[in-house]
Structures are given as structure tokens and as C-alpha cells.
Short mmCIF file of C-alpha atoms in Angstrom, two decimals:
data_model
loop_
_atom_site.label_atom_id
_atom_site.label_comp_id
_atom_site.label_asym_id
_atom_site.label_seq_id
_atom_site.Cartn_x
_atom_site.Cartn_y
_atom_site.Cartn_z
CA UNK A 1 32.49 178.94 -105.91
CA UNK A 2 29.49 177.06 -105.72
CA UNK A 3 27.51 176.93 -109.26
CA UNK A 4 23.86 177.89 -109.95
CA UNK A 5 21.55 175.82 -112.03
CA UNK A 6 18.43 176.27 -114.32
CA UNK A 7 16.39 173.18 -114.19
CA UNK A 8 14.29 173.86 -117.10
CA UNK A 9 11.08 171.64 -118.44
CA UNK A 10 10.80 170.63 -121.99
CA UNK A 11 7.24 170.22 -122.87
CA UNK A 12 5.11 173.34 -122.54
CA UNK A 13 8.10 175.35 -121.67
CA UNK A 14 10.59 174.92 -124.44
CA UNK A 15 8.50 173.40 -126.90
CA UNK A 16 4.36 173.31 -127.35
CA UNK A 17 3.18 170.24 -125.91
CA UNK A 18 1.07 168.10 -128.11
CA UNK A 19 -2.79 168.89 -126.57
CA UNK A 20 -4.24 165.41 -127.59
CA UNK A 21 -1.93 162.63 -126.95
CA UNK A 22 0.85 164.83 -125.19
CA UNK A 23 3.52 162.96 -126.92
CA UNK A 24 5.84 164.98 -129.21
CA UNK A 25 6.46 162.09 -131.17
CA UNK A 26 6.58 163.26 -134.82
CA UNK A 27 8.44 166.29 -136.62
CA UNK A 28 4.87 167.28 -137.47
CA UNK A 29 4.25 168.04 -134.16
CA UNK A 30 7.33 170.09 -133.26
CA UNK A 31 6.39 173.52 -132.44
CA UNK A 32 8.85 175.97 -130.18
CA UNK A 33 7.52 178.36 -127.65
CA UNK A 34 7.02 181.59 -129.12
CA UNK A 35 10.39 183.95 -127.90
CA UNK A 36 12.27 180.74 -126.85
CA UNK A 37 15.34 181.33 -129.13
CA UNK A 38 15.74 184.75 -128.70
CA UNK A 39 15.67 184.52 -124.98
CA UNK A 40 17.70 181.61 -124.25
CA UNK A 41 20.29 182.57 -126.74
CA UNK A 42 20.62 186.18 -124.81
CA UNK A 43 20.64 184.16 -121.22
CA UNK A 44 23.13 181.48 -122.45
CA UNK A 45 25.50 184.07 -123.37
CA UNK A 46 24.96 186.48 -120.30
CA UNK A 47 24.25 184.68 -117.51
CA UNK A 48 26.22 182.05 -115.53
CA UNK A 49 24.23 178.99 -114.76
CA UNK A 50 24.41 175.45 -115.73
CA UNK A 51 21.54 174.10 -117.63
CA UNK A 52 19.96 171.43 -117.03
CA UNK A 53 16.94 169.87 -118.98
CA UNK A 54 14.43 167.62 -116.61
CA UNK A 55 11.52 165.91 -118.44
CA UNK A 56 9.03 163.42 -117.81
CA UNK A 57 8.26 161.46 -120.95
CA UNK A 58 5.83 158.79 -119.46
CA UNK A 59 6.06 155.34 -120.78
CA UNK A 60 8.85 156.13 -123.32
CA UNK A 61 10.20 152.94 -124.92
CA UNK A 62 6.89 151.22 -124.38
CA UNK A 63 4.77 150.26 -127.60
CA UNK A 64 2.51 153.15 -127.23
CA UNK A 65 5.56 155.67 -127.36
CA UNK A 66 8.48 153.61 -128.96
CA UNK A 67 12.00 155.05 -128.78
CA UNK A 68 12.27 155.51 -132.84
CA UNK A 69 9.32 158.08 -132.78
CA UNK A 70 10.94 160.07 -129.86
CA UNK A 71 14.35 160.64 -130.52
CA UNK A 72 14.42 162.17 -133.95
CA UNK A 73 12.15 164.94 -133.03
CA UNK A 74 14.10 165.16 -129.51
CA UNK A 75 17.19 165.82 -131.49
CA UNK A 76 15.84 167.90 -134.00
CA UNK A 77 15.01 170.17 -131.23
CA UNK A 78 18.58 170.14 -129.77
CA UNK A 79 19.86 170.95 -133.22
CA UNK A 80 17.76 173.89 -133.55
CA UNK A 81 18.85 175.02 -130.03
CA UNK A 82 22.47 174.51 -130.67
CA UNK A 83 22.41 176.48 -133.69
CA UNK A 84 21.38 179.67 -131.71
CA UNK A 85 24.02 179.03 -129.15
CA UNK A 86 21.58 177.06 -126.65
CA UNK A 87 23.01 173.99 -125.38
CA UNK A 88 22.39 171.96 -122.30
CA UNK A 89 25.09 170.74 -119.73
CA UNK A 90 22.89 167.84 -119.12
CA UNK A 91 19.57 166.11 -120.23
CA UNK A 92 17.50 164.13 -117.51
CA UNK A 93 14.72 162.19 -118.80
CA UNK A 94 12.27 160.18 -116.84
CA UNK A 95 10.24 157.40 -118.68
CA UNK A 96 8.12 155.88 -115.85
CA UNK A 97 4.26 156.17 -116.09
CA UNK A 98 2.53 158.67 -113.94
CA UNK A 99 1.00 155.68 -111.64
CA UNK A 100 4.25 154.08 -111.02
CA UNK A 101 5.08 157.24 -108.81
CA UNK A 102 8.96 156.46 -109.25
CA UNK A 103 11.08 158.61 -107.39
CA UNK A 104 13.15 159.75 -110.73
CA UNK A 105 9.77 161.27 -111.71
CA UNK A 106 8.93 164.92 -111.31
CA UNK A 107 8.60 166.12 -108.59
CA UNK A 108 10.88 163.54 -107.44
CA UNK A 109 14.69 164.29 -107.33
CA UNK A 110 16.35 160.95 -107.61
CA UNK A 111 17.72 161.93 -111.10
CA UNK A 112 19.04 165.07 -109.51
CA UNK A 113 20.95 163.55 -106.55
CA UNK A 114 24.27 164.72 -107.68
CA UNK A 115 23.33 168.38 -107.59
CA UNK A 116 22.11 167.75 -103.91
CA UNK A 117 25.24 167.14 -102.02
CA UNK A 118 25.77 170.60 -101.13
CA UNK A 119 29.51 170.78 -102.16
CA UNK A 120 29.28 171.93 -106.03
CA UNK A 121 25.91 173.62 -106.19
CA UNK A 122 24.16 176.47 -104.82
CA UNK A 123 20.49 175.29 -105.04
CA UNK A 124 19.06 178.28 -103.22
CA UNK A 125 20.00 180.40 -105.65
CA UNK A 126 18.99 177.95 -108.66
CA UNK A 127 15.99 178.02 -110.37
CA UNK A 128 13.23 175.50 -111.74
CA UNK A 129 11.52 176.68 -114.75
CA UNK A 130 8.32 174.86 -115.92
CA UNK A 131 4.65 174.96 -116.72
CA UNK A 132 3.23 172.35 -114.32
CA UNK A 133 2.28 172.12 -110.48
CA UNK A 134 4.76 169.30 -110.60
CA UNK A 135 7.63 171.88 -111.51
CA UNK A 136 7.23 174.06 -108.56
CA UNK A 137 6.97 171.15 -106.34
CA UNK A 138 10.22 169.77 -107.66
CA UNK A 139 11.75 173.14 -106.92
CA UNK A 140 10.35 172.93 -103.52
CA UNK A 141 12.03 169.36 -103.08
CA UNK A 142 15.32 170.54 -104.24
CA UNK A 143 15.32 173.68 -102.32
CA UNK A 144 15.27 175.98 -105.49
CA UNK A 145 13.33 179.12 -106.57
CA UNK A 146 10.56 178.07 -109.12
CA UNK A 147 9.58 179.99 -112.08
CA UNK A 148 5.74 179.26 -113.21
CA UNK A 149 5.39 179.52 -117.01
CA UNK A 150 1.73 179.86 -116.69
CA UNK A 151 -0.60 182.47 -118.54
CA UNK A 152 -3.74 181.51 -116.58
CA UNK A 153 -5.64 184.00 -114.53
CA UNK A 154 -5.90 181.25 -111.50
CA UNK A 155 -2.16 180.34 -111.90
CA UNK A 156 -1.61 182.31 -108.36
CA UNK A 157 -4.41 180.52 -106.48
CA UNK A 158 -3.39 177.53 -107.93
CA UNK A 159 0.01 178.03 -106.02
CA UNK A 160 -1.59 179.04 -103.05
CA UNK A 161 -3.93 175.97 -102.85
CA UNK A 162 -0.91 173.49 -103.07
CA UNK A 163 1.03 175.73 -100.69
CA UNK A 164 3.85 176.44 -103.09
CA UNK A 165 3.58 180.17 -103.24
CA UNK A 166 6.58 180.76 -100.95
CA UNK A 167 8.76 178.97 -103.53
CA UNK A 168 7.84 180.45 -106.58
CA UNK A 169 9.37 184.00 -107.28
CA UNK A 170 7.56 184.67 -110.91
CA UNK A 171 4.77 183.71 -112.59
CA UNK A 172 5.58 184.17 -116.22
CA UNK A 173 3.38 184.51 -119.35
CA UNK A 174 6.40 184.43 -121.77
CA UNK A 175 9.91 183.95 -122.03
CA UNK A 176 10.42 187.77 -122.18
CA UNK A 177 9.43 187.95 -118.52
CA UNK A 178 11.75 185.22 -117.40
CA UNK A 179 14.44 186.52 -119.13
CA UNK A 180 14.02 189.95 -117.40
CA UNK A 181 14.00 188.42 -114.06
CA UNK A 182 16.93 186.36 -114.51
CA UNK A 183 18.97 188.98 -115.87
CA UNK A 184 18.00 192.24 -114.13
CA UNK A 185 16.23 191.38 -110.99
CA UNK A 186 12.86 191.89 -109.74
CA UNK A 187 11.73 195.34 -109.18
CA UNK A 188 10.21 195.40 -105.81
CA UNK A 189 10.24 197.69 -102.92
CA UNK A 190 9.00 198.28 -99.16
CA UNK A 191 9.17 201.66 -97.67
CA UNK A 192 7.60 202.59 -94.06
CA UNK A 193 7.25 205.82 -92.21
CA UNK A 194 5.93 206.40 -88.94
CA UNK A 195 5.36 209.84 -87.41
CA UNK A 196 3.12 211.40 -84.84
CA UNK A 197 0.70 212.33 -87.55
CA UNK A 198 0.64 208.97 -90.03
CA UNK A 199 1.67 205.37 -90.01
CA UNK A 200 2.49 204.36 -93.53
CA UNK A 201 3.61 200.80 -95.00
CA UNK A 202 3.88 200.75 -98.75
CA UNK A 203 5.12 197.58 -100.78
CA UNK A 204 5.01 197.51 -104.74
CA UNK A 205 6.33 195.20 -107.64
CA UNK A 206 6.66 197.40 -110.89
CA UNK A 207 6.39 194.15 -112.82
CA UNK A 208 3.30 192.85 -111.14
CA UNK A 209 -0.09 192.02 -112.41
CA UNK A 210 -2.19 195.09 -110.98
CA UNK A 211 -2.94 193.55 -107.79
CA UNK A 212 -4.18 196.14 -105.38
CA UNK A 213 -4.65 195.97 -101.56
CA UNK A 214 -5.22 199.86 -100.64
CA UNK A 215 -6.49 201.24 -96.94
CA UNK A 216 -5.93 204.61 -96.08
CA UNK A 217 -9.27 205.50 -94.40
CA UNK A 218 -10.37 207.46 -97.38
CA UNK A 219 -12.54 205.60 -99.47
CA UNK A 220 -12.18 207.89 -102.62
CA UNK A 221 -8.39 208.26 -102.15
CA UNK A 222 -8.23 204.26 -102.14
CA UNK A 223 -10.27 204.35 -105.28
CA UNK A 224 -7.80 206.68 -107.00
CA UNK A 225 -4.63 204.75 -105.48
CA UNK A 226 -6.25 201.29 -106.75
CA UNK A 227 -6.35 203.03 -110.42
CA UNK A 228 -2.62 203.47 -110.23
CA UNK A 229 -2.07 199.95 -109.40
CA UNK A 230 -4.35 198.26 -112.03
CA UNK A 231 -3.84 200.65 -114.65
CA UNK A 232 -0.12 200.82 -114.27
CA UNK A 233 0.08 196.94 -113.84
CA UNK A 234 2.15 196.97 -110.66
CA UNK A 235 1.05 195.26 -107.69
CA UNK A 236 0.31 197.92 -104.93
CA UNK A 237 -0.08 197.49 -101.15
CA UNK A 238 -0.66 200.67 -99.24
CA UNK A 239 -1.99 200.71 -95.85
CA UNK A 240 -1.88 204.15 -94.10
CA UNK A 241 -3.36 205.08 -90.66
CA UNK A 242 -3.19 208.74 -90.42
CA UNK A 243 -4.88 211.67 -88.03
CA UNK A 244 -8.20 212.09 -89.89
CA UNK A 245 -9.94 213.13 -86.57
CA UNK A 246 -7.69 216.45 -87.79
CA UNK A 247 -7.94 216.47 -91.53
CA UNK A 248 -7.22 214.53 -94.73
CA UNK A 249 -3.98 216.35 -95.18
CA UNK A 250 -1.24 214.38 -93.57
CA UNK A 251 -2.95 211.08 -94.74
CA UNK A 252 -3.03 212.11 -98.28
CA UNK A 253 0.51 214.12 -98.39
CA UNK A 254 2.59 211.52 -96.53
CA UNK A 255 1.31 208.38 -98.25
CA UNK A 256 2.28 210.15 -101.68
CA UNK A 257 5.58 210.62 -100.40
CA UNK A 258 6.13 207.07 -99.19
CA UNK A 259 4.68 205.69 -102.66
CA UNK A 260 7.03 208.05 -104.30
CA UNK A 261 10.04 206.63 -102.35
CA UNK A 262 9.19 203.07 -103.18
CA UNK A 263 8.90 203.59 -106.52
CA UNK A 264 12.04 205.47 -106.97
CA UNK A 265 13.66 202.55 -105.04
CA UNK A 266 12.14 199.99 -107.23
CA UNK A 267 13.54 201.39 -110.12
CA UNK A 268 16.99 200.93 -108.72
CA UNK A 269 19.76 201.90 -111.40
CA UNK A 270 16.93 202.52 -114.21
CA UNK A 271 18.90 200.58 -116.68
CA UNK A 272 16.72 199.58 -119.74
CA UNK A 273 13.83 201.67 -118.53
CA UNK A 274 11.87 203.85 -121.35
CA UNK A 275 11.96 206.85 -118.78
CA UNK A 276 9.26 208.77 -120.44
CA UNK A 277 5.77 208.55 -120.48
CA UNK A 278 0.06 209.45 -121.90
CA UNK A 279 -3.25 211.25 -122.55
CA UNK A 280 -6.42 209.86 -121.59
CA UNK A 281 -9.94 210.79 -122.40
CA UNK A 282 -12.60 209.90 -120.00
CA UNK A 283 -16.29 210.93 -120.99
CA UNK A 284 -16.11 214.62 -121.06
CA UNK A 285 -12.66 215.05 -119.87
CA UNK A 286 -9.48 214.91 -121.46
CA UNK A 287 -6.31 214.12 -119.30
CA UNK A 288 -2.70 214.71 -120.02
CA UNK A 289 0.03 213.48 -117.88
CA UNK A 290 3.63 213.36 -119.06
CA UNK A 291 6.48 212.33 -116.82
CA UNK A 292 10.29 211.85 -116.93
CA UNK A 293 12.38 209.69 -114.29
CA UNK A 294 15.28 211.76 -114.93
CA UNK A 295 16.01 212.52 -111.24
CA UNK A 296 14.92 216.14 -111.30
CA UNK A 297 11.91 216.67 -109.48
CA UNK A 298 9.29 219.26 -110.76
CA UNK A 299 5.23 219.32 -111.14
CA UNK A 300 3.12 221.62 -113.29
CA UNK A 301 -0.57 221.33 -112.16
CA UNK A 302 -2.87 222.80 -114.76
CA UNK A 303 -6.12 221.81 -113.09
CA UNK A 304 -9.28 223.57 -111.80
CA UNK A 305 -11.64 221.93 -109.50
CA UNK A 306 -15.17 223.79 -109.06
CA UNK A 307 -16.12 221.45 -105.91
CA UNK A 308 -14.79 221.28 -102.64
CA UNK A 309 -14.85 217.71 -102.14
CA UNK A 310 -15.04 214.58 -104.21
CA UNK A 311 -16.33 211.74 -102.12
CA UNK A 312 -14.42 212.43 -98.80
CA UNK A 313 -11.29 213.75 -100.41
CA UNK A 314 -10.69 217.65 -100.68
CA UNK A 315 -9.93 218.49 -104.08
CA UNK A 316 -7.12 220.75 -103.13
CA UNK A 317 -5.40 217.76 -101.99
CA UNK A 318 -4.84 216.47 -105.20
CA UNK A 319 -2.17 218.98 -106.16
CA UNK A 320 -0.54 218.07 -102.92
CA UNK A 321 -0.48 214.51 -103.68
CA UNK A 322 1.00 214.67 -107.02
CA UNK A 323 3.62 217.25 -105.66
CA UNK A 324 4.82 215.08 -102.73
CA UNK A 325 4.88 212.14 -105.07
CA UNK A 326 7.02 213.78 -107.80
CA UNK A 327 9.33 215.11 -105.40
CA UNK A 328 10.16 211.94 -103.44
CA UNK A 329 10.15 210.06 -106.75
CA UNK A 330 12.24 212.61 -108.23
CA UNK A 331 10.28 212.90 -111.49
CA UNK A 332 9.33 215.63 -113.61
CA UNK A 333 5.60 215.51 -113.85
CA UNK A 334 3.29 217.53 -115.93
CA UNK A 335 -0.68 217.25 -115.51
CA UNK A 336 -3.38 218.99 -117.40
CA UNK A 337 -6.94 218.14 -117.41
CA UNK A 338 -10.09 219.68 -118.97
CA UNK A 339 -13.90 218.74 -118.60
CA UNK A 340 -16.81 219.47 -116.67
CA UNK A 341 -17.30 216.46 -114.43
CA UNK A 342 -15.01 216.71 -111.40
CA UNK A 343 -14.97 212.91 -110.47
CA UNK A 344 -14.44 212.00 -114.03
CA UNK A 345 -11.50 214.51 -114.29
CA UNK A 346 -9.68 213.47 -111.49
CA UNK A 347 -10.23 209.68 -112.06
CA UNK A 348 -9.06 210.30 -115.71
CA UNK A 349 -5.81 211.93 -114.30
CA UNK A 350 -5.13 208.99 -112.13
CA UNK A 351 -5.42 206.69 -115.04
CA UNK A 352 -3.39 208.69 -117.24
CA UNK A 353 -0.65 208.89 -114.62
CA UNK A 354 -0.86 205.11 -114.09
CA UNK A 355 -0.34 204.57 -117.64
CA UNK A 356 2.44 206.95 -117.93
CA UNK A 357 3.85 205.33 -115.23
CA UNK A 358 3.49 202.05 -117.25
CA UNK A 359 5.29 203.31 -120.18
CA UNK A 360 8.04 204.94 -118.27
CA UNK A 361 8.91 202.14 -116.13
CA UNK A 362 8.85 199.59 -118.85
CA UNK A 363 12.38 197.70 -119.20
CA UNK A 364 13.95 196.15 -122.16
CA UNK A 365 16.99 193.85 -121.08
CA UNK A 366 18.08 193.60 -124.72
CA UNK A 367 18.93 197.24 -124.72
CA UNK A 368 20.12 197.63 -121.14
CA UNK A 369 21.49 201.11 -121.00
CA UNK A 370 20.90 204.05 -119.15
CA UNK A 371 18.53 206.12 -120.94
CA UNK A 372 20.63 209.44 -120.55
CA UNK A 373 23.29 210.97 -122.76
CA UNK A 374 24.94 212.24 -119.68
CA UNK A 375 25.61 208.98 -118.19
CA UNK A 376 23.51 209.46 -114.96
CA UNK A 377 20.06 209.95 -113.75
#
């Protein structure tokens, strides 16, 4: 059986990179990335990867970065990791200067040729984890997947500009996110549905960044669906073409069905999720949304509207949306709203619903149990 590898960068990924000279050359500078011990220890115990540290140490051994300043800090770092059960199967260090552009320097693969013969290692199922674009380039050059350890708002744009988006499976702000991904997998789903009345495509990522691409032909409905994505934190793509020349009913109801199916599919076996989830004030309104992904669909709807439409959306369709959603997502849903402004009322409901979703789908891989005394959901 072919082995999988984690090729892990050092400075900026395992330990904090000194911000001035970028050289970790004294114990005073040694600082570990938050969460790295708990997460690496958990992964070392529970995952079957080989671990390879791959690091560029520019000019190591020269007068500006002498060996005697590097090894005490490096060895202290390894000792601290070993004390928590974290060991590396191989450590590869390149010493060249950036200007030399040697093939051993990341993103070059010269130090990693023994992993690339196709006989022992499954590189397509392996990962490079690092905080620099050169780490993502290394993943591409190896034929691996990449995890970009970066919290910058423009991280995705940088990958796109460099043509690296296709090999990067995750942009992670912390080690918790990386561990969750590697241990339990991504929670994404795509569901399409085509009838004589509607044609719908929904793609979502429960662990996204709240990115939305919504188009249903109903402006106010688009605005409400975007609230679900942004306030739940999931990435949400919804494109609906419906028979709006008839009325709005099929477009709204069928979109809810497909969206609910996608969430149910993305949740998978539901292990580690919180399961339950929120009340939210919005100006004059108070909106309460409680839900349970217990597998039994039900809707309690305690909301009254005194206008026929909000924007281009009939107010009677909001009940149908949440009823269809709860049925196809197999969730128990209880919604109550009070207030005088109808726009605020329904927007508050969608935002509270999104926050309840965010709370309920939150996953803890360190307590990866099914949240049910019955043993099944």
C-alpha cells in the first residue's frame, strides 16, 4: 500500500518566524504557533501520514547565519515536539540564498526526489502545509495537495493570481482548521435539480468563509439567501432558473428543497457536530430560531406579516421556504419573530437562522462522537 506524506514547513507554520531578520537564531526568539502542540499530537496519534519537515534556511552556515546559532534552537524545538509525541520521519533543510535559486530550495523538489518515484508514496493523497506561496508551488511541483496557512483576507486572491487555486484545498487560519480537515474531511456538497418548473444548482461548503454567489431571479430572495451564507460562515452558490412568469412559488420552494438536501449531504454522518443551535434582535424586532439536526423534520412557525410583499417576494412564501428547507434537511425548526417593520422582521429571521446553522454544524474533531444517546441521527 502506498504511503501518504505531510510535507510541513517550519518557520511561520510550526514556529513563529522572526519579523525582522527572519532568522530563528536564539532561544529568545523561539515561539510556537498557537495550537500547534495539541493539533499535531492529535494528528500524529490518529492519522497514518509520514511526516517530513521541509524548510528553507537561507544562508545557513555563512557568517550572517552561523551553524552554532541555528542548531540549539532547532534542537530545542524538536525536543519540545517530541515531548508531546510529535516526531518527524525526515527533516530536510535547504541552505541556499534566494538569489541562487537552487533546485533544492522550495519550491524546487531536488531534496524530495526519493518521494517522487511512484513506487512507495501516494503524492496525490499527500499534502504540503505552509505559510508561503512557495509552499503551494512546492505542492504543485510534487503533485500534492496544498494547505495554505494564512489568515490574510487576500490569501485566496494571491493564489488566484499565481494560478495556484486548483492545488490548494484549504486556506486555514489556524491548526484547528487543518486538523479538522485532515481528520474528518471537507464538508461540501453539490446538488442539482431540474423539473418542468425550475432548474437549480446549489454548491456549499459548511466550513467556508461566507462567500456567496446567489442568483434566483428574485432580488429580495437573493438578499435573504446571502444572509444565510454570510452569517453562517458557509460558502454558498445558488443558481435558480424558475417559472417566474407564473409566480414565485416554485422558485422559492424548490430552492429551499435543494438547499436543504445539500446541507444534509454536507453534514454526512454528523459526528462531532453541536447539533443544536439563537435569537437575534434587529432594531424593533426580536427573532428566535432554534433548530435540531436530529433527523426528524418539523417546523413551528410563529410569525405574522402585514404586507403582501417585501420587495419582489410574497410574504406567504417565507413559511413555504422554511418548511421545505426543514423537510429536506431533516431538521427540527422553530421560528418566532416579533416586531413592526416587516423588512427587519424577515431579515432578522434569516440572520438568526444562519447563526443557528453556524452553531449547530460546528464540529469538534477532538470529541468526534455522534451527538445522540440513541447512537443514530
